[in-house]
CSV table of C-alpha atoms in Angstrom, one decimal:
chain,number,residue,atom,x,y,z
A,1,UNK,CA,29.2,5.2,77.6
A,2,UNK,CA,30.2,8.7,77.3
A,3,UNK,CA,33.3,7.9,79.8
A,4,UNK,CA,34.7,5.0,77.2
A,5,UNK,CA,34.2,8.1,74.7
A,6,UNK,CA,36.2,9.8,76.7
A,7,UNK,CA,38.6,7.6,77.8
A,8,UNK,CA,39.3,6.4,73.8
A,9,UNK,CA,39.5,9.3,72.3
A,10,UNK,CA,42.3,11.2,75.2
A,11,UNK,CA,44.0,7.9,75.0
A,12,UNK,CA,44.3,7.4,70.5
A,13,UNK,CA,45.4,11.3,70.6
A,14,UNK,CA,48.5,10.4,72.6
A,15,UNK,CA,49.6,13.8,74.6
A,16,UNK,CA,52.7,12.3,75.9
A,17,UNK,CA,53.8,10.7,72.8
A,18,UNK,CA,52.7,13.8,70.7
A,19,UNK,CA,54.4,15.8,73.6
A,20,UNK,CA,57.7,14.6,72.1
A,21,UNK,CA,56.6,15.2,68.2
A,22,UNK,CA,55.5,18.8,69.3
A,23,UNK,CA,59.1,20.0,71.0
A,24,UNK,CA,60.5,19.0,68.2
A,25,UNK,CA,58.4,21.1,66.4
A,26,UNK,CA,59.3,24.1,68.1
A,27,UNK,CA,62.5,23.9,68.3
A,28,UNK,CA,64.6,27.2,68.3
A,29,UNK,CA,60.6,29.3,68.3
A,30,UNK,CA,60.5,31.9,70.9
A,31,UNK,CA,58.4,31.9,73.7
A,32,UNK,CA,55.3,34.2,71.7
A,33,UNK,CA,55.5,31.5,68.9
A,34,UNK,CA,55.0,28.7,70.9
A,35,UNK,CA,51.8,30.3,72.8
A,36,UNK,CA,50.6,31.3,69.5
A,37,UNK,CA,51.2,28.0,67.9
A,38,UNK,CA,49.3,26.4,70.9
A,39,UNK,CA,46.3,28.1,71.2
A,40,UNK,CA,45.9,27.8,67.2
A,41,UNK,CA,46.4,24.3,67.3
A,42,UNK,CA,44.0,23.5,70.2
A,43,UNK,CA,41.3,25.4,67.9
A,44,UNK,CA,42.0,23.6,65.0
A,45,UNK,CA,42.0,20.4,67.0
A,46,UNK,CA,38.2,21.2,68.6
A,47,UNK,CA,37.2,22.2,65.1
A,48,UNK,CA,38.1,18.6,63.7
A,49,UNK,CA,36.3,16.7,66.3
A,50,UNK,CA,33.1,18.4,66.2
A,51,UNK,CA,33.4,18.0,62.7
A,52,UNK,CA,33.6,14.2,63.0
A,53,UNK,CA,30.9,14.1,65.7
A,54,UNK,CA,28.2,16.4,64.4
A,55,UNK,CA,28.5,15.5,60.8
A,56,UNK,CA,30.8,12.3,60.7
A,57,UNK,CA,27.9,9.8,60.9
A,58,UNK,CA,25.5,11.4,58.5
A,59,UNK,CA,28.4,11.5,56.0
A,60,UNK,CA,28.5,7.6,56.5
A,61,UNK,CA,24.9,7.1,55.7
A,62,UNK,CA,25.6,9.2,52.5
A,63,UNK,CA,28.4,6.4,51.7
A,64,UNK,CA,26.2,3.7,52.1
A,65,UNK,CA,28.8,2.2,55.1
A,66,UNK,CA,27.4,0.2,58.0
A,67,UNK,CA,28.7,1.1,61.4
A,68,UNK,CA,29.9,-2.6,61.9
A,69,UNK,CA,31.7,-2.4,58.9
A,70,UNK,CA,33.7,1.3,60.1
A,71,UNK,CA,34.0,-0.1,63.5
A,72,UNK,CA,36.2,-3.0,62.5
A,73,UNK,CA,38.0,-1.0,59.6
A,74,UNK,CA,38.5,1.4,62.5
A,75,UNK,CA,39.7,-1.0,64.7
A,76,UNK,CA,42.5,-2.3,62.5
A,77,UNK,CA,44.0,1.7,62.0
A,78,UNK,CA,43.8,1.9,66.1
A,79,UNK,CA,45.5,-1.4,66.4
A,80,UNK,CA,47.8,-0.2,64.0
A,81,UNK,CA,48.9,2.9,65.7
A,82,UNK,CA,48.7,1.1,69.2
A,83,UNK,CA,51.1,-1.5,67.8
A,84,UNK,CA,53.5,1.1,66.9
A,85,UNK,CA,52.7,2.7,70.5
A,86,UNK,CA,53.9,-0.8,72.0
A,87,UNK,CA,56.9,-1.0,70.0
A,88,UNK,CA,58.0,2.4,71.0
A,89,UNK,CA,59.6,2.9,67.0
A,90,UNK,CA,56.9,5.3,66.2
A,91,UNK,CA,57.1,8.5,67.8
A,92,UNK,CA,60.6,8.4,68.0
A,93,UNK,CA,60.8,7.8,63.9
A,94,UNK,CA,58.4,11.1,63.5
A,95,UNK,CA,60.8,13.2,66.2
A,96,UNK,CA,63.7,12.4,64.0
A,97,UNK,CA,61.3,13.1,60.4
A,98,UNK,CA,59.8,16.4,62.0
A,99,UNK,CA,63.1,17.9,62.8
A,100,UNK,CA,63.8,18.3,59.0
A,101,UNK,CA,60.2,19.7,58.5
A,102,UNK,CA,60.1,23.6,57.2
A,103,UNK,CA,56.4,25.0,58.0
A,104,UNK,CA,55.9,28.3,58.8
A,105,UNK,CA,52.9,27.3,61.3
A,106,UNK,CA,52.8,23.8,62.5
A,107,UNK,CA,49.8,24.5,64.6
A,108,UNK,CA,47.0,23.1,62.0
A,109,UNK,CA,49.3,20.6,59.6
A,110,UNK,CA,50.9,18.2,60.9
A,111,UNK,CA,50.6,19.1,64.9
A,112,UNK,CA,46.6,19.3,64.9
A,113,UNK,CA,46.5,16.9,62.5
A,114,UNK,CA,47.1,14.4,61.2
A,115,UNK,CA,49.0,14.0,64.5
A,116,UNK,CA,46.7,14.5,67.0
A,117,UNK,CA,43.0,14.5,66.0
A,118,UNK,CA,43.9,12.0,63.1
A,119,UNK,CA,42.1,8.9,61.6
A,120,UNK,CA,41.9,7.4,65.1
A,121,UNK,CA,40.3,10.2,67.1
A,122,UNK,CA,37.8,10.2,64.3
A,123,UNK,CA,37.1,7.1,64.4
A,124,UNK,CA,36.9,6.6,67.7
A,125,UNK,CA,34.2,9.9,68.1
A,126,UNK,CA,32.2,8.2,64.8
A,127,UNK,CA,31.6,5.2,66.4
A,128,UNK,CA,30.5,6.0,69.3
A,129,UNK,CA,28.4,8.8,68.4
A,130,UNK,CA,25.8,6.2,66.3
A,131,UNK,CA,24.8,5.5,69.8
A,132,UNK,CA,24.3,8.6,71.3
A,133,UNK,CA,21.6,10.6,72.0
A,134,UNK,CA,21.0,14.3,71.7
A,135,UNK,CA,21.9,14.9,74.8
A,136,UNK,CA,24.8,13.0,74.7
A,137,UNK,CA,26.2,14.6,71.7
A,138,UNK,CA,25.5,17.7,73.8
A,139,UNK,CA,28.3,16.1,76.9
A,140,UNK,CA,30.4,14.5,73.9
A,141,UNK,CA,30.6,18.4,72.4
A,142,UNK,CA,31.7,19.6,76.2
A,143,UNK,CA,34.3,16.4,76.4
A,144,UNK,CA,36.1,17.7,73.0
A,145,UNK,CA,35.7,21.0,74.2
A,146,UNK,CA,37.7,19.5,77.9
A,147,UNK,CA,40.1,17.5,75.3
A,148,UNK,CA,41.4,20.4,73.5
A,149,UNK,CA,41.7,22.6,76.0
A,150,UNK,CA,44.0,19.9,77.7
A,151,UNK,CA,46.1,19.6,74.6
A,152,UNK,CA,46.3,23.9,74.5
A,153,UNK,CA,47.6,23.5,77.7
A,154,UNK,CA,50.1,20.7,77.3
A,155,UNK,CA,51.4,22.1,74.1
A,156,UNK,CA,51.5,25.9,75.7
A,157,UNK,CA,53.9,24.0,78.7
A,158,UNK,CA,55.8,21.8,76.8
A,159,UNK,CA,58.8,23.3,76.9
A,160,UNK,CA,58.8,23.1,80.5
A,161,UNK,CA,57.2,19.7,80.6
A,162,UNK,CA,60.4,18.6,77.6
A,163,UNK,CA,63.4,19.5,80.6
A,164,UNK,CA,62.0,17.7,83.5
A,165,UNK,CA,60.3,14.6,81.6
A,166,UNK,CA,63.3,12.4,79.4
A,167,UNK,CA,62.5,10.4,76.7
A,168,UNK,CA,62.4,7.0,78.2
A,169,UNK,CA,60.0,8.3,80.3
A,170,UNK,CA,57.6,9.3,77.5
A,171,UNK,CA,58.5,6.1,75.6
A,172,UNK,CA,57.5,4.2,78.9
A,173,UNK,CA,54.2,6.6,79.1
A,174,UNK,CA,53.7,6.0,75.6
A,175,UNK,CA,53.6,1.9,75.9
A,176,UNK,CA,51.4,1.9,78.4
A,177,UNK,CA,48.9,4.1,76.5
A,178,UNK,CA,49.6,1.7,73.2
A,179,UNK,CA,48.3,-1.1,75.7
A,180,UNK,CA,45.1,0.1,76.6
A,181,UNK,CA,44.5,1.1,73.1
A,182,UNK,CA,45.3,-2.1,71.6
A,183,UNK,CA,42.5,-3.5,74.5
A,184,UNK,CA,39.9,-0.6,72.7
A,185,UNK,CA,40.9,-1.8,69.3
A,186,UNK,CA,40.0,-5.7,69.7
A,187,UNK,CA,36.6,-4.7,71.8
A,188,UNK,CA,35.8,-2.1,69.0
A,189,UNK,CA,36.5,-5.2,66.2
A,190,UNK,CA,34.4,-7.3,68.1
A,191,UNK,CA,31.7,-5.0,68.4
A,192,UNK,CA,32.0,-4.3,64.6
A,193,UNK,CA,31.9,-8.1,63.7
A,194,UNK,CA,28.5,-9.0,65.9
A,195,UNK,CA,26.8,-6.1,64.0
A,196,UNK,CA,28.0,-7.5,61.0
A,197,UNK,CA,27.0,-10.9,61.5
A,198,UNK,CA,24.5,-11.1,64.5
A,199,UNK,CA,24.5,-14.9,64.4
A,200,UNK,CA,28.0,-14.0,66.3
A,201,UNK,CA,26.6,-12.7,69.6
A,202,UNK,CA,24.0,-15.4,70.0
């Protein structure tokens, strides 16, 4: 379960596709600003993931939302993201759009959320957290920390990566990740439907 959690989370956070967006946002910034932005973004990502992991499920209970309904609704969001990745015009559009943004600091908004740790990643975390034991919560927290550190390193070295990885290569990788994400979404939809209508699983 923890392995599927880690894979689903890293895929939906789409590091390669978001690298292109980040590259556009830090254009014309010096090395010191880029390093500070990468560090702040990673801290924000970790904070968002922790909130979703430890508080997300109690919030659903408070509003009386079942895990089946949440998984099925979440699968539709994830599937939409996956289809955009497969079609290849989601991140291209975002990259062009972000060039026009004038954020003094883009670390938290829009990079940490909603670009990297957006609704899709929250859906993945909360749907998995429903079945976690306390020990698994701790392991999941470590996974979130590792992923956040990974994004820090990725964003820190984005200027160097961007000069070696072309847009076409990133587009191909993003489409492959989109296909994997689509499969995850279908699996989540099936699981949600079975929870909502147990007769389907019999």
